[in-house]
Coordinates of C-alpha atoms in Angstrom, one line a residue:
X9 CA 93.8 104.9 78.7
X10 CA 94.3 102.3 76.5
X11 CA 92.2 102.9 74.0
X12 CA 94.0 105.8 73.6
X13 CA 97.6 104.0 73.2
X14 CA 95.8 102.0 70.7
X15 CA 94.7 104.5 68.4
X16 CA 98.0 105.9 68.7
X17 CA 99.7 103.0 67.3
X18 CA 97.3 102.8 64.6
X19 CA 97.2 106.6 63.5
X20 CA 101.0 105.7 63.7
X21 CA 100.8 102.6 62.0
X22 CA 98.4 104.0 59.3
X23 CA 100.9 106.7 58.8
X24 CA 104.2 104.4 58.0
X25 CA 102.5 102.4 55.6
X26 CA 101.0 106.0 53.8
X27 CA 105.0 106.8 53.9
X28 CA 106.2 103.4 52.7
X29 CA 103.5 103.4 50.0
X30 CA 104.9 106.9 49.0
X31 CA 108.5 105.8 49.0
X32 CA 107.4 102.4 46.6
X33 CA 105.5 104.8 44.4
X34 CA 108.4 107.1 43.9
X35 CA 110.9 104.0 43.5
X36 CA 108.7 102.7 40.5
X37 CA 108.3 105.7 39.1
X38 CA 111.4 106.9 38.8
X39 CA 112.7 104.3 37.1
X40 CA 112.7 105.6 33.6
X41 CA 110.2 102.8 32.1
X42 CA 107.4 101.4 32.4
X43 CA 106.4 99.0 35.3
X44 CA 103.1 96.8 34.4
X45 CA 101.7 93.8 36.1
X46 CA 98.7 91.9 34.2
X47 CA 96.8 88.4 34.7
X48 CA 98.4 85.9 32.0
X49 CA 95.4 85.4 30.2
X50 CA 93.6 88.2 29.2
X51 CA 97.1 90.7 29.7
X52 CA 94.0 92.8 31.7
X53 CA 96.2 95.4 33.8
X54 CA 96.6 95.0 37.4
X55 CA 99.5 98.3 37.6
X56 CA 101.0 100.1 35.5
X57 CA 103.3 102.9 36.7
X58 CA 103.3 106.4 35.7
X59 CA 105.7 106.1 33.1
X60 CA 103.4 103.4 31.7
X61 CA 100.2 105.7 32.1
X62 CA 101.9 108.5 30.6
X63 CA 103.3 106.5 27.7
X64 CA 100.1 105.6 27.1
X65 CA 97.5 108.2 28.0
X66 CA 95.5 106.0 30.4
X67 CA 93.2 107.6 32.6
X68 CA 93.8 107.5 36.0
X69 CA 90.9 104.9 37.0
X70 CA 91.3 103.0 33.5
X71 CA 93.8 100.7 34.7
X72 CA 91.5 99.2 38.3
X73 CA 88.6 99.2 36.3
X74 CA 89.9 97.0 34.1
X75 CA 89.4 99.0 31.2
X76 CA 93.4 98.6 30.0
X77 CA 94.4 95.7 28.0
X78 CA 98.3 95.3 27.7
X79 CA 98.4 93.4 24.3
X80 CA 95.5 96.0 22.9
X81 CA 98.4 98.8 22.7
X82 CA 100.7 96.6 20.8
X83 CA 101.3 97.6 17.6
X84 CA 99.3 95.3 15.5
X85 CA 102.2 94.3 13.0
X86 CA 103.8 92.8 16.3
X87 CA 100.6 91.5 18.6
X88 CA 101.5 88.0 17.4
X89 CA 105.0 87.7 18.2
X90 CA 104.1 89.4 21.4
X91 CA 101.6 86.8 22.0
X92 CA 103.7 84.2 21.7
X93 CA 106.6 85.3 23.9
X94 CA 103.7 86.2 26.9
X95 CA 102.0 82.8 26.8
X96 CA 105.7 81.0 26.3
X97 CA 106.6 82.9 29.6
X98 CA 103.4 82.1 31.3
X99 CA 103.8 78.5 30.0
X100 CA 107.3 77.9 31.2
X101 CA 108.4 80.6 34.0
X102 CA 111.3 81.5 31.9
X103 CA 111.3 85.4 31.7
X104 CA 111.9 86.7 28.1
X105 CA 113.8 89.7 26.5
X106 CA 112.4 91.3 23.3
X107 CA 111.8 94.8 21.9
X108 CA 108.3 95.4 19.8
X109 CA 106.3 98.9 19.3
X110 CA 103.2 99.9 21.1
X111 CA 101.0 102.6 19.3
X112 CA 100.0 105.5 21.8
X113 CA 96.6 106.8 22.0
X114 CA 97.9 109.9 19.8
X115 CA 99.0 107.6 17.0
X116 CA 102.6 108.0 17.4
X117 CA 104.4 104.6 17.6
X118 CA 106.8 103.9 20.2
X119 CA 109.9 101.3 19.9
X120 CA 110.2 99.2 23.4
X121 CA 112.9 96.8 24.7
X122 CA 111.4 94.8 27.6
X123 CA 112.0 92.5 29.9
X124 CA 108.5 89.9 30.5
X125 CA 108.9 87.4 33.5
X126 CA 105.9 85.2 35.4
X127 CA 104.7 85.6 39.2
X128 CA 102.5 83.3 40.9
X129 CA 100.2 85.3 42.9
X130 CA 99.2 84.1 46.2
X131 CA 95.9 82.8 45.1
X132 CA 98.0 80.8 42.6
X133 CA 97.2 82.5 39.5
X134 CA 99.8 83.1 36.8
X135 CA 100.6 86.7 35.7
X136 CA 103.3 88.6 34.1
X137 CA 104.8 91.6 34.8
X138 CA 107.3 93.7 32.5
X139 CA 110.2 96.5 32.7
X140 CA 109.8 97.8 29.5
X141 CA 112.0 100.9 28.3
X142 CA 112.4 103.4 25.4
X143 CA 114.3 102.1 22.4
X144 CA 116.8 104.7 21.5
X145 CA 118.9 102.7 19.2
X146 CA 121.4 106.0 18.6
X147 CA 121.7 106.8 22.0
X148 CA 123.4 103.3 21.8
X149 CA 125.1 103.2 19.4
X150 CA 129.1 103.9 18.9
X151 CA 129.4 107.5 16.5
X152 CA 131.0 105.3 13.9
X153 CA 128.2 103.0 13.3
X154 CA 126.7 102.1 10.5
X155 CA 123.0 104.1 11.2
X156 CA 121.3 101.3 9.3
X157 CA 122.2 98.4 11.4
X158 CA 121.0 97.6 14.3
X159 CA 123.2 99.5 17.5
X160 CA 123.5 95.9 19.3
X161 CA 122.5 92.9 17.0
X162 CA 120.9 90.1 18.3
X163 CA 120.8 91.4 22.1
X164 CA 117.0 92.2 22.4
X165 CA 115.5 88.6 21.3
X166 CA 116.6 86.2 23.6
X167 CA 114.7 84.2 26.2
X168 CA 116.0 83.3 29.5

Protein backbone atom coordinates (compact mmCIF):
# COMPACT_ATOMS: atom_id res chain seq x y z
CA UNK A 1 0.00 0.00 0.00
CA UNK A 2 1.20 3.21 0.07
CA UNK A 3 1.55 3.93 3.32
CA UNK A 4 3.85 1.25 3.29
CA UNK A 5 6.16 2.74 0.43
CA UNK A 6 6.07 5.78 2.48
CA UNK A 7 7.44 4.57 5.58
CA UNK A 8 9.94 2.88 3.50
CA UNK A 9 11.37 5.95 2.21
CA UNK A 10 11.42 7.46 5.46
CA UNK A 11 13.03 4.45 7.53
CA UNK A 12 15.33 4.82 4.40
CA UNK A 13 15.65 8.38 4.54
CA UNK A 14 16.10 8.48 8.33
CA UNK A 15 18.79 5.95 7.86
CA UNK A 16 21.09 8.09 5.16
CA UNK A 17 21.07 11.05 7.24
CA UNK A 18 22.06 8.76 10.64
CA UNK A 19 24.98 7.55 8.05
CA UNK A 20 25.87 11.03 6.69
CA UNK A 21 25.77 12.38 10.29
CA UNK A 22 28.29 9.50 11.15
CA UNK A 23 30.46 10.19 8.17
CA UNK A 24 30.52 14.38 9.30
CA UNK A 25 31.27 13.32 12.77
CA UNK A 26 34.16 11.12 11.78
CA UNK A 27 35.45 13.90 9.29
CA UNK A 28 35.57 16.54 12.19
CA UNK A 29 37.00 14.42 14.43
CA UNK A 30 39.61 13.14 12.78
CA UNK A 31 41.01 16.14 11.98
CA UNK A 32 43.71 16.39 14.60
CA UNK A 33 42.32 19.74 16.35
CA UNK A 34 39.78 21.20 17.62
CA UNK A 35 36.60 22.27 15.72
CA UNK A 36 34.35 24.91 17.79
CA UNK A 37 31.49 27.01 16.67
CA UNK A 38 30.28 29.83 19.28
CA UNK A 39 27.78 32.95 19.10
CA UNK A 40 30.08 36.14 18.75
CA UNK A 41 29.06 37.67 21.83
CA UNK A 42 29.09 35.68 24.66
CA UNK A 43 31.82 32.88 22.78
CA UNK A 44 28.87 30.44 24.46
CA UNK A 45 29.60 27.00 22.55
CA UNK A 46 27.33 25.90 19.95
CA UNK A 47 30.05 22.58 18.92
CA UNK A 48 32.90 21.65 19.76
CA UNK A 49 34.42 18.35 18.36
CA UNK A 50 35.92 15.58 20.21
CA UNK A 51 39.30 16.82 20.03
CA UNK A 52 37.94 20.03 21.58
CA UNK A 53 35.95 18.04 24.42
CA UNK A 54 38.89 15.96 25.09
CA UNK A 55 41.31 18.85 25.22
CA UNK A 56 39.26 20.24 27.48
CA UNK A 57 37.44 17.71 29.70
CA UNK A 58 33.89 18.92 28.87
CA UNK A 59 31.25 16.71 29.71
CA UNK A 60 29.31 15.39 27.12
CA UNK A 61 26.02 17.62 27.67
CA UNK A 62 28.17 20.72 28.84
CA UNK A 63 28.59 22.07 25.53
CA UNK A 64 24.16 22.08 24.44
CA UNK A 65 23.45 23.25 27.67
CA UNK A 66 25.35 26.07 27.39
CA UNK A 67 27.40 25.49 30.24
CA UNK A 68 30.91 25.94 27.99
CA UNK A 69 32.28 29.35 27.43
CA UNK A 70 35.08 29.45 24.79
CA UNK A 71 37.03 32.57 26.12
CA UNK A 72 36.58 31.11 29.93
CA UNK A 73 39.38 28.38 28.99
CA UNK A 74 41.80 30.97 27.78
CA UNK A 75 44.57 31.29 29.69
CA UNK A 76 44.01 34.42 31.56
CA UNK A 77 47.48 36.16 30.71
CA UNK A 78 46.06 35.96 27.00
CA UNK A 79 41.93 36.48 27.42
CA UNK A 80 42.59 40.10 26.25
CA UNK A 81 44.39 39.69 23.16
CA UNK A 82 42.06 36.91 22.44
CA UNK A 83 39.28 39.20 23.00
CA UNK A 84 40.29 41.55 20.74
CA UNK A 85 41.10 39.29 17.74
CA UNK A 86 37.35 37.54 18.24
CA UNK A 87 35.41 40.81 18.32
CA UNK A 88 37.87 42.36 15.40
CA UNK A 89 36.73 39.14 13.37
CA UNK A 90 33.13 39.43 14.30
CA UNK A 91 33.52 43.20 13.59
CA UNK A 92 34.97 42.96 10.15
CA UNK A 93 34.49 39.25 8.65
CA UNK A 94 38.19 39.05 8.13
CA UNK A 95 39.20 35.58 9.68
CA UNK A 96 42.41 35.81 11.90
CA UNK A 97 45.46 33.61 12.63
CA UNK A 98 47.05 33.61 16.12
CA UNK A 99 48.42 31.14 18.65
CA UNK A 100 47.51 31.74 22.64
CA UNK A 101 47.26 28.95 25.57
CA UNK A 102 44.12 27.58 26.97
CA UNK A 103 44.37 26.10 30.56
CA UNK A 104 42.76 22.53 30.80
CA UNK A 105 40.50 21.60 33.49
CA UNK A 106 43.66 19.58 35.07
CA UNK A 107 45.77 22.72 35.22
CA UNK A 108 48.08 21.87 32.51
CA UNK A 109 48.37 24.63 29.98
CA UNK A 110 48.15 24.01 26.38
CA UNK A 111 49.91 26.22 23.51
CA UNK A 112 47.28 26.64 20.40
CA UNK A 113 47.73 27.98 16.83
CA UNK A 114 44.30 28.76 15.47
CA UNK A 115 42.55 29.86 12.77
CA UNK A 116 39.16 32.26 14.00
CA UNK A 117 36.82 33.30 10.98
CA UNK A 118 32.89 34.75 11.11
CA UNK A 119 29.61 32.90 9.76
CA UNK A 120 26.39 34.46 9.51
CA UNK A 121 23.85 32.04 10.55
CA UNK A 122 20.70 31.82 8.85
CA UNK A 123 18.78 33.75 11.42
CA UNK A 124 21.46 36.40 10.73
CA UNK A 125 23.36 36.22 13.80
CA UNK A 126 27.16 36.57 13.82
CA UNK A 127 29.29 33.69 15.24
CA UNK A 128 32.75 32.44 14.98
CA UNK A 129 34.10 29.28 14.55
CA UNK A 130 37.80 28.14 14.92
CA UNK A 131 40.45 25.21 13.71
CA UNK A 132 42.62 25.42 16.39
CA UNK A 133 45.72 22.89 16.70
CA UNK A 134 48.48 21.85 19.11
CA UNK A 135 51.58 24.10 19.13
CA UNK A 136 54.55 21.85 18.88
CA UNK A 137 57.11 24.40 18.05
CA UNK A 138 60.02 21.54 17.83
CA UNK A 139 58.16 19.28 15.80
CA UNK A 140 58.64 22.41 13.45
CA UNK A 141 61.44 23.37 13.74
CA UNK A 142 64.75 22.57 11.49
CA UNK A 143 67.41 20.32 13.97
CA UNK A 144 69.72 23.25 13.72
CA UNK A 145 67.61 25.80 15.15
CA UNK A 146 68.23 27.88 17.74
CA UNK A 147 65.66 26.16 20.56
CA UNK A 148 65.08 29.59 22.01
CA UNK A 149 63.62 31.30 18.99
CA UNK A 150 60.61 30.90 17.83
CA UNK A 151 60.43 27.61 14.94
CA UNK A 152 58.61 30.19 12.35
CA UNK A 153 58.75 33.93 13.44
CA UNK A 154 56.08 36.08 12.76
CA UNK A 155 53.81 33.29 10.95
CA UNK A 156 51.09 32.81 13.74
CA UNK A 157 49.88 36.65 14.20
CA UNK A 158 48.55 37.72 11.22
CA UNK A 159 45.05 38.68 10.17
CA UNK A 160 43.52 38.02 6.98
Amino acid sequence: SRLQLTVKALERLRTAVEEAAARHCAILDGVGGAIWEAEAGQLTLAFANHTARSWLGFAPGQISSGGARWLELVHPDDREAVRAIYSQVADTGKAAVHRYRIRRESGDVLPLWEQVSRIIQEDETVALRGLAVELHHDRQRPPDSDPQQPAHPGVFDSVH
